[in-house]
Amino acid sequence: MQEAMGDNDLVRHDSAYSPGPIIEPKAEIARSECYLWTLPAEIRVQILEYVFQDNKLVDTFNSSNQTERPGGIILNEHYAASRELTLLLTSRQMYQDGVLSAFTSTKFVMSSMFIANQVPESLAVLCSKQIAAIRSITFSADARHFRKLIDWGQHPFGIPGLDLDELTIVLHRSSAWHYLFDYTSDITKLLRELRSVKRLVFVRNHARVKGSFKTWFNRLTGLMMKVDHQERYDRQPPNPEQTWWRWSFDDEAQSFCLEACPSKPMVHEQTYVEQMLPLMERWRDSVENEEWNPDPRSRVAYLISAVFTALVLYAPIVNISEIDEVLEYPRSSIDITYATTGENTPDLSRVPTSEHDERLQPLAPAASRGHMGTALENLVNTRSRTSQDLRHDDTFELHPVRSRQTKAGLKPTEPIVFGADGLEEEVGSPTHPVSQGIPPELGSLTKEIVCVLTCGSGQMLFAFFQGNVNVPQTAYQAALALPSTQLPWLVGSFLVALGLSVIISGTLTDLVPPKAIVVSALAWLTIWNLIGCFTLTPSLSILFFFVRAMQGLAVGVLVSGSMSILGRIYSPGRRKTRVFSGMAAMAPFGFWLGALQGGALASHLRWIYGTNTIISALLCAAAFFSIPALSPAVGPGMERAGLRDFDFKGAALAMVACIFILFGLTQGSVAKWAPYTYALIVAGLCILAIFIWVETRVPRPLVPLRLFRTPGFSPLMAAYFLGFGGFAGWQFYALQFFLRLQHKQPIIVACYLLPNAICGVLATFMVSRLLHVVPGHYLYIASMLAFGLGPAFFLPQTPHTTYWALSLPGIALATFGPDLSFAAASIFITSAVDRNYQGSAGSLLVTIQNLSSAIITSVADAIGAQVDLQDDGNIGLEGLRAIWWFCMSITLLGALITALWVRIPKEEEKEHVT
């Protein structure tokens, strides 16, 4: 840049502060030259800032052709930031002076999917000052990128020095569908922590979005409000957001913007609800104006805002501390406890006078019994009958949205199913899971197969170690010189230890690397299987039962650790579905294989434990070489816990209580219910009460008592205890019927159990097809009835009844019970239980399954011995029938409990929270 003097005597200077040119005499000075790099550094930087200022005006998006592809803007794939930065290449001095200004003003666009997936690696070549100067990044995203969002933490792309004014996420345009609803929960978590972005923009970019783009925007913002309420008033201590976001949707551009705002201050909950009401109203209006979606589930979204509005309307008489139950409860009936009853009734001053009297009548009975659920349902009924004029203006309208088409036959008051995140079922979740490749932690297909088989061995060994003892139980009875009334210890010692270890090790997997847990469990199992080879004598019968308990302890730890490993390695998708389906199929096959082993080696019991030692040793080696090393699980914003945080007191109390109760029940018949048996049972119950008290005082309880506040959770667990316990009790004594009364060989009895394996796999297949179609509580009732069909088909039998007449259909039909009940209970846990407690609920489910099997079998033995105890100490046919009557009765009681108090929604494909 150069300014040269002319030959004229007058020099003209244009000034912004003078109206015209100023004429000055020409000075007699020497001609000089002035260049940009000869100016002071401050002036050069200001000039370059002005030069690069125009880079901010460059538009990286093009308007779509409304005739060819109507709706929204599209990313300009020809834009390149390098063209805007070419001036920096003029000279090294130019680069040093202007690089920071250029980076601050330039919009960086990553339209390549490969580069967008490796942003941190791409920025690693820059120095820290250059990274800090970047203010705008736009990248094209698909499922791979959305899965990484949750790992960002407080900074975009997980880069601490990156502080952006605008971050734009553009959906990759292709023939594939985007299933954005699978990432709603993860993005909500990210937004609560993200600090270093002032403006976050999502652009549809003509991409194919399952369930519509605006519908996803409404679900995301709705979940943001719901989670914010939970974290503030449900968590102790409160966990307010790091950043709150103000949102807006651009229908013309098909994009929406989230602008960062400071975190909202902590206020009283009722004040918070009043402050959030305008946002809820805007959200409801946005839902009503969504583009039409053929999926009928999207047409019930307005219910959340309607209930929230009703709560604010009735705020003076509602216990505001229980609003979180409204947001969590997975049914359409909303239970809200009145702060006072009697004199306070719902304020209907805002309801039109013509409807006041009609509404007050149905609301009054609900107030008298302290629940608001029926009142709200009646209010919906009334509004649907009386509000026929669309021109009627009522802010608190509760009838279904008229602007959306209604599914044929769907009434406004029909139950509405909510999803796992507390909102209604998310629209557009994939009908088929997303396909996946080999997890990067495994690296090769061979290692993946070995790892999956090793982890799946937990389910197989759980059933395997029951089958190889149940079938040859008469051989064990003879080898150990056991009376018939002590046979339940063959099952009880294994199941009690297994049930307790599952719930204990479920917490340990959060504190210790899971690979170490699995390898240690298999090594422990190998040692005790080897010891078991030398305990099959009458003098060592107590040691044998201890060996069985150590087997259960190891298998329980193996099950918990394996589930933790596979759940963290695999993301939701088709590959994960196949892996876990294969694990589910291992249980029925494992029982049948164990029955075959026990039947074939009934005359050589030592070899049962010898082969068990070989199997567990091979699995231990396979686990050591195939399972990847994973660190203990740590949630976002949480400090890593250690063994010092483990609930040792609760674990000790739980073990002692269960052992006392089971020992008292099992020894009752042997000791003719001597006083010490009652004392053991009472002592066990007292210790169990102390355990419950201790769980309320520790920071990381084994069983969070808040689980039982979830509506329907206690009845679900009670029905599961009765149903699975009845199944286990029937099966144990059905095998005795074959062995003692029909005098069948153990290997023949093992073949009799083949329908167990075949129907178990068939039941797994049916469950995978029915869970998306039939509400879960119907399947749960069906499972209770299936449990009862086993004893029902054995009650009419005599020692001469052929296997094909009653035993075959009884065994086949009863096998459907475990698969249906466990699947339905799992759906309840993932849809109704708070996500922070779903792992504890799953562990408790498995624990109840095993404890119920041991306890009900012991109670059944006591009943059979009271009815028909023969001279040789065995239970006769009438005693077996009494046991089967008992087992069938408690399974039917479980079905009744389910029908009255348990409601489980259909399953939906969603991203889980680990």
Short mmCIF file of N, CA and C in Angstrom, two decimals, residues 107 140-141 179 238 246 263 272 279 338 350 369 379 415 425 463 475 568 585 611 651 662 758 769 793 827:
data_model
loop_
_atom_site.label_atom_id
_atom_site.label_comp_id
_atom_site.label_asym_id
_atom_site.label_seq_id
_atom_site.Cartn_x
_atom_site.Cartn_y
_atom_site.Cartn_z
N LYS A 107 -16.34 -18.06 9.08
CA LYS A 107 -17.20 -19.19 9.43
C LYS A 107 -16.57 -20.47 8.88
N SER A 140 -21.65 -30.93 9.30
CA SER A 140 -22.70 -31.84 8.87
C SER A 140 -22.69 -33.07 9.76
N ALA A 141 -23.86 -33.52 10.22
CA ALA A 141 -23.93 -34.57 11.24
C ALA A 141 -24.90 -35.67 10.84
N TYR A 179 -32.99 -40.54 12.84
CA TYR A 179 -33.84 -40.89 13.98
C TYR A 179 -33.42 -40.00 15.17
N PRO A 238 -30.16 -30.11 45.21
CA PRO A 238 -30.63 -29.68 43.89
C PRO A 238 -29.47 -29.55 42.90
N ARG A 246 -32.71 -20.20 25.52
CA ARG A 246 -33.92 -19.61 24.95
C ARG A 246 -34.03 -20.09 23.51
N SER A 263 -27.92 -19.33 34.15
CA SER A 263 -28.73 -20.29 34.89
C SER A 263 -29.79 -19.57 35.73
N TYR A 272 -41.43 -21.14 40.76
CA TYR A 272 -40.81 -21.68 39.54
C TYR A 272 -41.88 -22.09 38.52
N LEU A 279 -43.58 -20.24 29.10
CA LEU A 279 -42.85 -21.14 28.21
C LEU A 279 -43.70 -22.36 27.86
N TYR A 338 -53.95 -33.73 47.66
CA TYR A 338 -54.40 -32.40 48.06
C TYR A 338 -53.67 -31.96 49.33
N ARG A 350 -62.00 -19.70 36.46
CA ARG A 350 -61.67 -19.41 35.07
C ARG A 350 -62.45 -20.28 34.09
N ARG A 369 -61.46 -37.96 48.38
CA ARG A 369 -60.57 -39.10 48.61
C ARG A 369 -59.10 -38.72 48.42
N LEU A 379 -62.70 -33.93 33.99
CA LEU A 379 -62.62 -32.61 33.37
C LEU A 379 -62.40 -32.75 31.87
N PRO A 415 -56.24 -44.09 27.77
CA PRO A 415 -54.93 -43.93 28.40
C PRO A 415 -53.87 -43.57 27.39
N GLU A 425 -44.79 -40.94 24.26
CA GLU A 425 -43.92 -41.76 23.43
C GLU A 425 -43.33 -40.93 22.31
N ALA A 463 -28.52 -71.10 34.68
CA ALA A 463 -29.46 -72.20 34.48
C ALA A 463 -28.75 -73.56 34.47
N ALA A 475 -29.81 -88.82 43.14
CA ALA A 475 -28.43 -89.29 43.29
C ALA A 475 -27.69 -88.46 44.32
N ARG A 568 -22.16 -51.30 27.96
CA ARG A 568 -21.30 -50.15 27.70
C ARG A 568 -20.56 -50.27 26.37
N ALA A 585 -31.50 -66.28 25.09
CA ALA A 585 -31.73 -67.66 24.66
C ALA A 585 -30.81 -68.64 25.36
N THR A 611 -16.12 -81.60 35.22
CA THR A 611 -16.38 -80.91 33.95
C THR A 611 -16.72 -79.44 34.18
N ALA A 651 -24.89 -54.77 52.81
CA ALA A 651 -24.62 -56.08 52.22
C ALA A 651 -24.58 -57.17 53.30
N LEU A 662 -34.30 -68.24 55.24
CA LEU A 662 -34.33 -69.46 54.45
C LEU A 662 -33.99 -70.67 55.30
N ILE A 758 -36.72 -75.60 23.73
CA ILE A 758 -37.34 -75.19 22.47
C ILE A 758 -38.34 -74.06 22.70
N ARG A 769 -41.62 -59.78 19.32
CA ARG A 769 -42.63 -59.33 18.37
C ARG A 769 -43.84 -58.68 19.07
N PHE A 793 -51.40 -78.79 34.87
CA PHE A 793 -51.30 -80.01 34.06
C PHE A 793 -50.75 -81.19 34.85
N ILE A 827 -39.66 -53.80 30.75
CA ILE A 827 -40.29 -52.65 30.10
C ILE A 827 -40.84 -51.68 31.14
#
